[in-house]
Amino acid sequence: MSIPEEEIIRRCREVFGEPLDAERRASLASLLDTLGRANLEIVDVLEGDSEPMGHAAVLRSARHDG
Amino acid sequence: MTDELTLLSAAEIARRVRAKELSAVEAAEAFLGRAEKVGPELNTWITLDREGALKGARAVDEAVTQGKNPGPLAGVPVGLKDLIDVAGLRTTAGSQIYRDNMAKEDAPITRMIRKAGAVILGKLNLHEFAFGPTGHNPHYGDQKNPWDTERVTGGSSGGSGNAVATAQASITIGSDTGGSIRIPASLCGTIGHKPTFGLVTKAACFPLSWSLDSFGPLAASAEDAALMMSAIAGPDPSDPSSLQMPAPDFAGAIGTPLTGLRVGHARNYYTDQSDPEVVKGVEEAARALSDAGAQVTEVEIPDLNLAYDACSTFMLAETAAVHEKHLRECADDMDPWVVERTRAGFFIPATAYIQAQRFRAQWTARVLKEVFGKVDLVLTAATPIPAPLRTADKVTVQGKEYGARLHLIALTRHINFLGFPSTGFPTGFNSEGLPLGAQLIGAPFQDHRTLAAVDQLEKSGAINVKISPFEG
């Protein structure tokens, strides 16, 4: 998720009505960079049959002895 | 002085009310008196509803007089985090944007609590929109820690934490998206239970992140938390997130000995980033579990960093979706720190959100098999640090500097990502007199077992909730 600074400025102006100052843009870019790298790692380890709605099924499948 | 009635357990209040040894009105008056005395200084309440509470208490007393069963929480005074609708009271979500947002009806969880006979005292303060781990709030006042008012309560359920810690309410309800029940429980020194995701209804409760939010109790004992869970757990057709699973038998589980219980001590989860006094507290809890008959072994939870970042990805995206209208139309009315945290969600690609969801299912299945295939419960610290000063931006732990706010959620967020139940409990106090906390995590729908294990630790004398002597 390495997003060009111009895109961050454009999007912030569109949503928040302001482009953000340089310090806050840098902080945002740093967080997005971390999440972007994590996303690449996640894509590497995802199995073919993992699907986005699978979590609830995993919870339901757990032993229930209450 | 704390009224002696406010020091009774919820279970004992309910027993006395049912036995006509205590009226619900007397109990409500005692807690209201305490709340009116110390609540304003600790910024505990957004709305304290004396009239409504006494009306509810009179109805309980009338039921008792008529020989009807008033319910398992008969006359127990409770407080609800101000995300939960109560008919006739405003639901502010801790924001001035919703300062006049009157609820027309009770949320389902409110109805369940009333049906169980509890008396609702009012609505508790929180971090704005539940989006923060400290309990700072520029609109309704920072929630203050009763053990040192210069320090945070932890959040977002800060009012829920300091209310129980100072006996302003017998039980409170908080919400937990990244730790918001367990963090204030740890920093204020109470019990806090985050239920299995989808076990407790969140219909008509203001959301933070639909895939992670859970509502649950904070209390002065695990038995009281279990009593509340008996009232609020179970299927709710009006909640799309409800897993429609039957509630565990909480009452039946309380009192179960620890003999044979397999507890995994997950040192890799917390020791490197935690204050040494926090680590010592968890080690002592592990020894107490072992002394009480549990089999304590080492376990390792895999892929923690990846899970943390995946959780951030979709929580930020969902939170931005919840608040898009607010950010576009009235961001100036919000806490700038909350606005700052919400911004990143607008830059998360849809593909990253979906990959994070896929990873969640895969990682949860792996943890269930590799960790909970070997043990029944997992023990870790709840927060890596005790309550930081309200003015602190940074904290130093083992020579390393962390952002104070985000470090508070370092040990809780993963459990929301898993969706598993976790009971936070106090392990004692540090050398500065601040509470320290641990958590016992269970497999899905094993809420009764985490609570029962903490109950046994209390009954063995290894741990206990201490009510703060704060008098203002």
Coordinates of C-alpha atoms in Angstrom, one line a residue:
Chain A
M1 CA 0.0 0.0 0.0
S2 CA 2.7 2.4 -0.9
I3 CA 0.5 5.4 -1.9
P4 CA 2.1 8.4 -3.6
E5 CA 2.0 11.6 -1.6
E6 CA -0.1 13.4 -4.2
E7 CA -2.8 10.7 -3.8
I8 CA -2.7 11.1 0.0
I9 CA -3.1 14.9 -0.4
R10 CA -5.9 14.5 -3.0
R11 CA -7.8 11.9 -0.9
C12 CA -7.5 13.9 2.3
R13 CA -8.7 17.0 0.7
E14 CA -11.6 15.1 -0.8
V15 CA -12.7 13.4 2.5
F16 CA -11.5 15.9 5.2
G17 CA -11.5 19.1 3.2
E18 CA -7.8 19.7 3.9
P19 CA -4.6 18.1 2.5
L20 CA -3.0 17.5 6.0
D21 CA 0.4 18.9 7.0
A22 CA 3.6 17.2 6.1
E23 CA 4.1 15.6 9.5
R24 CA 0.7 13.9 9.5
R25 CA 1.1 12.9 5.9
A26 CA 4.4 11.2 6.8
S27 CA 2.8 9.4 9.8
L28 CA -0.1 8.2 7.6
A29 CA 2.3 7.1 4.9
S30 CA 4.4 5.2 7.4
L31 CA 1.4 3.3 8.8
L32 CA 0.1 2.5 5.3
D33 CA 3.6 1.2 4.4
T34 CA 3.6 -1.1 7.4
L35 CA 0.2 -2.5 6.5
G36 CA 1.2 -2.8 2.9
R37 CA 4.2 -4.9 3.7
A38 CA 2.0 -7.0 6.0
N39 CA -0.5 -7.5 3.2
L40 CA 2.2 -8.9 0.9
E41 CA 3.3 -11.3 3.6
I42 CA -0.4 -12.3 4.1
V43 CA -0.8 -12.9 0.4
D44 CA 2.2 -15.2 0.5
V45 CA 0.8 -17.4 3.3
L46 CA -2.8 -17.5 2.3
E47 CA -4.1 -21.0 1.3
G48 CA -6.2 -21.4 -1.8
D49 CA -9.3 -22.4 0.1
S50 CA -9.2 -19.5 2.6
E51 CA -12.2 -17.3 2.0
P52 CA -13.3 -14.1 3.7
M53 CA -16.4 -15.3 5.4
G54 CA -14.6 -18.4 6.9
H55 CA -14.0 -17.0 10.4
A56 CA -17.6 -17.4 11.7
A57 CA -17.5 -21.0 10.4
V58 CA -14.3 -21.7 12.3
L59 CA -15.9 -20.4 15.5
R60 CA -19.0 -22.4 15.0
S61 CA -17.1 -25.5 14.3
A62 CA -15.3 -25.4 17.7
R63 CA -16.3 -27.8 20.4
H64 CA -19.3 -26.5 22.4
D65 CA -19.7 -28.3 25.7
G66 CA -21.6 -25.7 27.6
Chain B
M1 CA -16.9 6.1 53.5
T2 CA -18.0 3.4 51.1
D3 CA -21.4 2.2 52.0
E4 CA -21.1 -1.4 53.1
L5 CA -24.0 -2.4 50.8
T6 CA -21.8 -1.4 47.8
L7 CA -19.2 -3.8 48.9
L8 CA -21.5 -6.8 48.6
S9 CA -21.1 -9.1 45.6
A10 CA -23.8 -8.9 43.0
A11 CA -24.7 -12.5 43.8
E12 CA -25.2 -11.6 47.4
I13 CA -27.3 -8.5 46.6
A14 CA -29.6 -10.6 44.4
R15 CA -29.9 -13.3 47.1
R16 CA -30.8 -10.8 49.8
V17 CA -33.3 -9.0 47.5
R18 CA -35.0 -12.3 46.7
A19 CA -35.0 -13.3 50.4
K20 CA -36.5 -9.9 51.3
E21 CA -33.5 -9.2 53.5
L22 CA -32.6 -6.1 51.4
S23 CA -34.8 -4.0 49.1
A24 CA -33.7 -3.2 45.6
V25 CA -34.4 0.5 46.4
E26 CA -32.0 0.3 49.3
A27 CA -29.3 -1.2 47.1
A28 CA -29.9 1.4 44.3
E29 CA -29.8 4.3 46.8
A30 CA -26.5 3.0 48.2
F31 CA -24.8 2.8 44.8
L32 CA -26.4 6.1 43.5
G33 CA -25.0 7.8 46.6
R34 CA -21.6 6.5 45.9
A35 CA -21.9 7.4 42.2
E36 CA -23.0 10.9 43.0
K37 CA -20.2 11.3 45.4
V38 CA -17.2 10.1 43.5
G39 CA -18.5 9.8 39.9
P40 CA -18.1 13.5 39.0
E41 CA -14.5 13.6 40.1
L42 CA -13.6 10.4 38.1
N43 CA -15.7 11.4 35.1
T44 CA -17.5 8.0 35.4
W45 CA -20.9 8.8 34.1
I46 CA -22.3 10.6 31.1
T47 CA -25.9 10.1 32.3
L48 CA -26.7 9.0 35.8
D49 CA -30.4 8.2 35.9
R50 CA -31.5 8.4 39.6
E51 CA -35.2 8.6 38.7
G52 CA -35.1 5.7 36.3
A53 CA -33.0 3.6 38.6
L54 CA -35.3 4.0 41.5
K55 CA -38.3 3.3 39.3
G56 CA -36.6 0.0 38.2
A57 CA -35.8 -0.9 41.8
R58 CA -39.3 -0.3 43.0
A59 CA -40.6 -2.7 40.2
V60 CA -38.1 -5.4 41.4
D61 CA -39.3 -4.9 45.0
E62 CA -42.9 -5.1 43.9
A63 CA -42.3 -8.4 42.1
V64 CA -40.7 -9.8 45.2
T65 CA -43.7 -8.7 47.3
Q66 CA -46.0 -10.3 44.9
G67 CA -44.1 -13.6 45.1
K68 CA -42.8 -13.4 41.5
N69 CA -39.3 -14.4 40.6
P70 CA -37.5 -11.1 40.0
G71 CA -34.6 -12.8 38.2
P72 CA -31.0 -13.9 38.9
L73 CA -29.8 -10.3 39.0
A74 CA -32.6 -9.1 41.3
G75 CA -31.9 -5.6 42.4
V76 CA -28.3 -5.6 41.2
P77 CA -27.3 -2.0 40.3
V78 CA -25.5 -1.9 36.9
G79 CA -24.1 0.7 34.6
L80 CA -24.0 0.5 30.8
K81 CA -21.3 1.9 28.5
D82 CA -22.9 4.8 26.6
L83 CA -22.9 2.9 23.3
I84 CA -26.0 0.9 24.4
D85 CA -29.5 2.1 23.9
V86 CA -31.7 2.6 27.0
A87 CA -35.2 3.9 26.3
G88 CA -35.6 7.5 27.3
L89 CA -31.9 8.2 27.8
R90 CA -29.4 9.6 25.3
T91 CA -26.8 7.4 23.7
T92 CA -23.8 9.7 23.1
A93 CA -21.2 7.2 22.1
G94 CA -18.9 9.6 24.0
S95 CA -19.2 12.1 21.3
Q96 CA -20.7 15.6 21.3
I97 CA -22.1 14.8 17.8
Y98 CA -24.6 12.6 19.6
R99 CA -25.1 14.6 22.7
D100 CA -28.9 14.8 22.1
N101 CA -29.4 11.3 20.6
M102 CA -32.3 10.0 22.6
A103 CA -33.0 6.3 22.4
K104 CA -36.6 5.4 21.8
E105 CA -36.3 1.7 22.8
D106 CA -34.0 -0.5 24.9
A107 CA -31.3 -2.4 23.0
P108 CA -31.8 -6.2 23.2
I109 CA -28.9 -6.4 25.7
T110 CA -30.6 -3.8 27.9
R111 CA -33.9 -5.8 27.8
M112 CA -32.0 -8.9 28.8
I113 CA -30.4 -7.2 31.7
R114 CA -33.7 -5.7 32.9
K115 CA -35.4 -9.1 32.5
A116 CA -32.8 -10.6 34.8
G117 CA -33.9 -8.1 37.5
A118 CA -31.0 -5.7 37.4
V119 CA -31.4 -2.0 38.0
I120 CA -29.9 0.3 35.4
L121 CA -28.2 3.3 37.1
G122 CA -27.2 5.1 33.9
K123 CA -24.7 5.4 31.0
L124 CA -21.0 5.3 31.5
N125 CA -18.3 7.5 30.0
L126 CA -15.9 6.2 27.4
H127 CA -13.2 7.1 24.8
E128 CA -15.1 8.9 22.0
F129 CA -16.8 6.3 19.7
A130 CA -14.9 3.6 21.8
F131 CA -11.9 4.3 19.5
G132 CA -9.0 4.6 22.0
P133 CA -7.4 2.6 24.7
T134 CA -7.0 5.2 27.4
G135 CA -10.4 6.8 28.4
H136 CA -9.4 10.3 27.3
N137 CA -12.5 12.2 26.3
P138 CA -12.5 16.0 25.6
H139 CA -16.3 16.2 25.6
Y140 CA -17.3 14.4 28.8
G141 CA -14.0 14.5 30.7
D142 CA -11.1 12.1 30.8
Q143 CA -12.0 9.0 32.9
K144 CA -9.6 9.0 35.8
N145 CA -8.0 6.1 37.5
P146 CA -9.1 5.9 41.1
W147 CA -5.7 4.4 42.2
D148 CA -4.0 7.6 40.9
T149 CA -6.2 10.2 39.3
E150 CA -3.3 11.6 37.2
R151 CA -3.4 8.3 35.3
V152 CA -5.7 6.8 32.7
T153 CA -8.3 4.2 33.4
G154 CA -7.6 2.5 30.2
G155 CA -10.3 2.3 27.6
S156 CA -12.3 2.6 25.8
S157 CA -14.6 1.4 28.6
G158 CA -13.0 3.7 31.2
G159 CA -16.2 4.6 33.0
S160 CA -17.1 0.9 33.2
G161 CA -13.7 0.3 34.8
N162 CA -13.6 3.0 37.4
A163 CA -17.2 2.5 38.3
V164 CA -16.6 -1.1 39.4
A165 CA -13.2 -0.2 41.0
T166 CA -14.9 2.3 43.2
A167 CA -18.1 0.4 43.9
Q168 CA -20.3 2.9 42.0
A169 CA -22.0 0.0 40.2
S170 CA -22.0 -3.7 41.1
I171 CA -21.5 -4.8 37.5
T172 CA -20.9 -2.7 34.4
I173 CA -21.2 -3.5 30.7
G174 CA -18.3 -2.5 28.4
S175 CA -17.4 -3.2 24.8
D176 CA -14.2 -4.8 23.5
T177 CA -12.9 -4.3 20.0
G178 CA -9.2 -4.3 20.6
G179 CA -9.2 -4.7 24.4
S180 CA -11.6 -2.1 25.6
I181 CA -13.0 -4.3 28.4
R182 CA -9.8 -6.0 29.4
I183 CA -7.6 -2.9 29.4
P184 CA -9.6 -0.9 31.9
A185 CA -10.1 -4.0 33.9
S186 CA -6.3 -4.4 34.0
L187 CA -5.5 -0.8 34.8
C188 CA -8.3 -0.3 37.4
G189 CA -7.9 -3.8 39.0
T190 CA -11.2 -5.5 38.2
I191 CA -12.5 -8.6 36.4
G192 CA -13.4 -8.0 32.7
H193 CA -14.8 -10.6 30.4
K194 CA -14.6 -10.3 26.6
P195 CA -17.1 -12.9 25.3
T196 CA -16.7 -15.1 22.3
F197 CA -17.5 -13.0 19.2
G198 CA -21.2 -13.4 18.3
L199 CA -22.2 -14.8 21.7
V200 CA -23.6 -11.6 23.1
T201 CA -26.0 -9.4 21.1
K202 CA -24.8 -6.0 19.9
A203 CA -28.0 -5.0 18.2
A204 CA -28.8 -1.3 18.9
C205 CA -25.3 -0.7 20.2
F206 CA -23.1 1.9 18.5
P207 CA -20.4 0.0 16.4
L208 CA -16.7 0.6 16.2
S209 CA -15.8 -2.4 14.0
W210 CA -18.5 -4.8 13.2
S211 CA -16.2 -7.8 12.8
L212 CA -14.5 -7.3 16.2
D213 CA -16.9 -5.7 18.6
S214 CA -18.0 -7.7 21.7
F215 CA -20.0 -6.5 24.7
G216 CA -19.4 -8.0 28.1
P217 CA -19.2 -7.4 31.8
L218 CA -16.7 -5.8 34.2
A219 CA -17.2 -6.9 37.8
A220 CA -15.6 -7.3 41.2
S221 CA -15.6 -11.1 40.9
A222 CA -15.6 -13.7 38.2
E223 CA -18.8 -15.2 39.7
D224 CA -20.5 -11.8 39.3
A225 CA -19.3 -11.6 35.7
A226 CA -20.6 -15.1 35.1
L227 CA -23.9 -14.1 36.6
M228 CA -24.2 -11.3 34.1
M229 CA -23.1 -13.5 31.2
S230 CA -25.9 -15.9 32.1
A231 CA -28.3 -13.0 31.5
I232 CA -26.8 -11.6 28.2
A233 CA -25.3 -14.6 26.3
G234 CA -27.2 -16.5 23.6
P235 CA -28.7 -16.1 20.2
D236 CA -30.3 -12.9 19.0
P237 CA -32.1 -12.9 15.7
S238 CA -31.9 -9.1 15.5
D239 CA -28.1 -9.1 15.5
P240 CA -26.6 -10.1 12.2
S241 CA -23.3 -10.9 13.9
S242 CA -25.0 -13.3 16.4
L243 CA -23.6 -16.8 15.9
Q244 CA -26.9 -18.2 17.1
M245 CA -25.2 -20.6 19.4
P246 CA -26.7 -21.6 22.8
A247 CA -25.1 -19.9 25.9
P248 CA -22.7 -22.0 28.0
D249 CA -23.8 -23.1 31.4
F250 CA -22.1 -20.3 33.4
A251 CA -23.7 -21.1 36.8
G252 CA -22.9 -24.8 36.4
A253 CA -19.2 -24.0 35.6
I254 CA -18.6 -21.8 38.6
G255 CA -17.1 -23.9 41.4
T256 CA -15.5 -26.4 39.0
P257 CA -12.0 -27.4 40.4
L258 CA -9.0 -26.7 38.3
T259 CA -7.7 -30.3 38.6
G260 CA -6.7 -31.5 35.2
L261 CA -7.3 -28.3 33.5
R262 CA -4.6 -27.7 30.8
V263 CA -3.3 -24.2 30.8
G264 CA -0.8 -23.0 28.3
H265 CA 1.5 -20.1 29.5
A266 CA 2.2 -18.1 26.3
R267 CA 5.4 -16.3 27.3
N268 CA 6.2 -15.5 23.7
Y269 CA 3.1 -13.4 23.7
Y270 CA 4.0 -10.8 26.3
T271 CA 7.4 -11.1 28.1
D272 CA 9.6 -9.1 25.6
Q273 CA 7.4 -6.0 25.6
S274 CA 6.1 -6.1 29.2
D275 CA 7.1 -4.3 32.4
P276 CA 9.0 -6.8 34.7
E277 CA 6.4 -6.3 37.4
V278 CA 3.6 -7.3 35.0
V279 CA 5.6 -10.4 34.0
K280 CA 6.1 -11.3 37.7
G281 CA 2.4 -11.0 38.3
V282 CA 1.6 -13.4 35.4
E283 CA 4.3 -15.9 36.7
E284 CA 2.6 -15.9 40.1
A285 CA -0.8 -16.5 38.5
A286 CA 0.7 -19.4 36.6
R287 CA 2.1 -20.8 39.9
A288 CA -1.3 -20.4 41.6
L289 CA -3.0 -22.2 38.7
S290 CA -0.5 -25.0 39.1
D291 CA -0.9 -25.1 42.9
A292 CA -4.7 -25.4 42.4
G293 CA -4.3 -28.5 40.3
A294 CA -4.0 -27.2 36.7
Q295 CA -1.4 -28.6 34.4
V296 CA 0.6 -25.5 33.3
T297 CA 2.8 -25.9 30.2
E298 CA 4.5 -23.6 27.7
V299 CA 2.7 -22.7 24.5
E300 CA 3.6 -20.5 21.6
I301 CA 1.1 -18.6 19.5
P302 CA 2.2 -18.4 15.9
D303 CA 2.3 -15.4 13.5
L304 CA 1.6 -12.8 16.1
N305 CA 2.9 -9.8 14.2
L306 CA 1.1 -10.7 11.0
A307 CA -2.1 -11.2 12.9
Y308 CA -1.7 -7.8 14.5
D309 CA -1.2 -6.0 11.2
A310 CA -4.1 -7.9 9.5
C311 CA -6.3 -7.0 12.4
S312 CA -5.3 -3.3 12.0
T313 CA -6.0 -3.4 8.3
F314 CA -9.6 -4.4 8.6
M315 CA -10.4 -2.6 11.8
L316 CA -9.2 0.7 10.3
A317 CA -11.2 0.0 7.1
E318 CA -14.4 -0.8 9.1
T319 CA -14.0 2.1 11.5
A320 CA -13.5 4.5 8.6
A321 CA -16.7 3.1 7.1
V322 CA -18.6 3.6 10.4
H323 CA -17.4 7.2 10.6
E324 CA -17.2 8.3 6.9
K325 CA -20.2 10.6 7.3
H326 CA -18.9 12.1 10.5
L327 CA -15.5 12.8 9.0
R328 CA -16.9 14.3 5.9
E329 CA -19.4 16.5 7.7
C330 CA -18.3 17.2 11.3
A331 CA -14.7 16.1 11.9
D332 CA -14.1 19.4 13.8
D333 CA -16.6 18.2 16.5
M334 CA -14.5 15.0 17.1
D335 CA -11.5 14.4 19.3
P336 CA -8.5 15.2 16.9
W337 CA -6.8 12.0 18.0
V338 CA -9.8 9.9 17.1
V339 CA -10.0 11.7 13.7
E340 CA -6.3 11.0 13.2
R341 CA -6.6 7.3 13.9
T342 CA -9.7 7.0 11.6
R343 CA -8.0 8.6 8.6
A344 CA -5.8 5.6 7.6
G345 CA -8.9 3.5 6.9
F346 CA -9.7 5.6 3.8
F347 CA -6.5 4.3 2.2
I348 CA -7.0 0.6 2.8
P349 CA -7.6 -1.1 -0.6
A350 CA -10.5 -3.5 -0.8
T351 CA -8.2 -6.3 -1.7
A352 CA -6.1 -5.8 1.5
Y353 CA -9.3 -5.8 3.6
I354 CA -10.4 -9.1 2.0
Q355 CA -7.0 -10.7 2.3
A356 CA -7.0 -9.8 6.0
Q357 CA -10.4 -11.5 6.4
R358 CA -9.1 -14.6 4.7
F359 CA -6.0 -14.6 6.9
R360 CA -8.3 -14.2 10.0
A361 CA -10.1 -17.5 9.2
Q362 CA -6.9 -19.3 8.4
W363 CA -5.0 -18.1 11.4
T364 CA -7.9 -18.7 13.8
A365 CA -8.2 -22.3 12.6
R366 CA -4.4 -22.7 13.0
V367 CA -4.4 -21.4 16.6
L368 CA -7.4 -23.5 17.4
K369 CA -5.6 -26.6 16.2
E370 CA -2.0 -25.9 17.2
V371 CA -2.6 -24.2 20.6
F372 CA -6.1 -25.1 21.8
G373 CA -5.6 -28.7 20.5
K374 CA -3.0 -29.0 23.3
V375 CA -4.5 -26.8 26.1
D376 CA -7.9 -25.7 27.4
L377 CA -6.9 -22.1 28.3
V378 CA -4.0 -19.8 27.5
L379 CA -2.5 -17.5 30.2
T380 CA -0.8 -14.1 29.3
A381 CA -0.6 -10.6 30.6
A382 CA -3.6 -8.4 29.8
T383 CA -1.7 -5.1 29.4
P384 CA 2.1 -4.8 29.1
I385 CA 2.2 -1.8 31.4
P386 CA 0.2 -0.5 34.4
A387 CA -1.8 2.7 33.9
P388 CA 0.3 5.5 32.3
L389 CA 0.0 9.1 33.2
R390 CA -2.8 10.8 31.3
T391 CA -0.2 13.2 29.8
A392 CA 2.2 10.5 28.7
D393 CA 2.8 10.1 25.0
K394 CA 5.6 7.5 25.4
V395 CA 6.4 4.8 27.8
T396 CA 9.7 2.9 28.2
V397 CA 9.7 -0.8 28.8
Q398 CA 12.8 -2.9 29.2
G399 CA 14.8 0.0 27.7
K400 CA 12.6 0.3 24.6
E401 CA 10.3 3.3 23.9
Y402 CA 6.7 2.7 22.8
G403 CA 3.7 5.0 22.1
A404 CA 1.8 4.9 25.3
R405 CA -1.7 4.6 23.8
L406 CA -1.0 1.9 21.2
H407 CA 1.2 -0.1 23.6
L408 CA -1.9 -0.6 25.8
I409 CA -3.6 -2.7 23.1
A410 CA -0.5 -4.8 22.3
L411 CA -1.7 -7.9 24.2
T412 CA -5.5 -7.7 23.7
R413 CA -6.1 -7.0 20.0
H414 CA -5.1 -10.4 18.8
I415 CA -7.8 -12.0 20.8
N416 CA -10.5 -9.9 19.2
F417 CA -9.0 -11.0 15.8
L418 CA -9.4 -14.6 16.9
G419 CA -12.9 -13.9 18.3
F420 CA -12.1 -16.1 21.4
P421 CA -13.3 -15.4 24.9
S422 CA -10.9 -13.9 27.4
T423 CA -11.3 -13.0 31.1
G424 CA -9.0 -10.3 32.5
F425 CA -8.2 -10.5 36.1
P426 CA -5.9 -8.6 38.6
T427 CA -2.6 -10.1 39.6
G428 CA -1.9 -7.5 42.3
F429 CA -0.3 -4.1 42.5
N430 CA 3.1 -2.8 41.4
S431 CA 5.6 -0.9 43.6
E432 CA 3.7 2.4 42.9
G433 CA 0.4 0.9 44.0
L434 CA -1.0 0.5 40.5
P435 CA -3.0 -2.6 39.5
L436 CA -1.5 -5.2 37.2
G437 CA -3.5 -7.6 35.1
A438 CA -3.5 -10.9 33.3
Q439 CA -5.9 -12.8 31.1
L440 CA -7.1 -16.3 30.5
I441 CA -8.1 -17.0 26.9
G442 CA -10.4 -19.8 26.0
A443 CA -11.5 -21.6 22.8
P444 CA -14.7 -20.4 21.2
F445 CA -17.8 -20.7 23.5
Q446 CA -15.6 -21.7 26.4
D447 CA -16.4 -18.5 28.2
H448 CA -17.7 -20.4 31.2
R449 CA -14.3 -22.1 31.6
T450 CA -12.2 -18.9 31.6
L451 CA -14.6 -17.4 34.2
A452 CA -14.6 -20.5 36.3
A453 CA -10.8 -20.7 36.3
V454 CA -10.5 -17.1 37.5
D455 CA -13.2 -17.8 40.1
Q456 CA -11.1 -20.6 41.4
L457 CA -8.0 -18.4 41.6
E458 CA -10.1 -15.9 43.7
K459 CA -11.4 -18.7 45.9
S460 CA -7.9 -20.0 46.5
G461 CA -6.9 -16.5 47.7
A462 CA -4.3 -16.1 45.0
I463 CA -6.0 -13.1 43.4
N464 CA -8.7 -10.7 44.4
V465 CA -10.4 -7.5 43.3
K466 CA -9.7 -4.7 45.7
I467 CA -12.2 -1.8 45.8
S468 CA -10.3 1.5 45.6
P469 CA -10.6 3.6 48.8
F470 CA -11.0 6.7 46.6
E471 CA -13.2 9.2 48.3
G472 CA -12.5 12.3 46.2

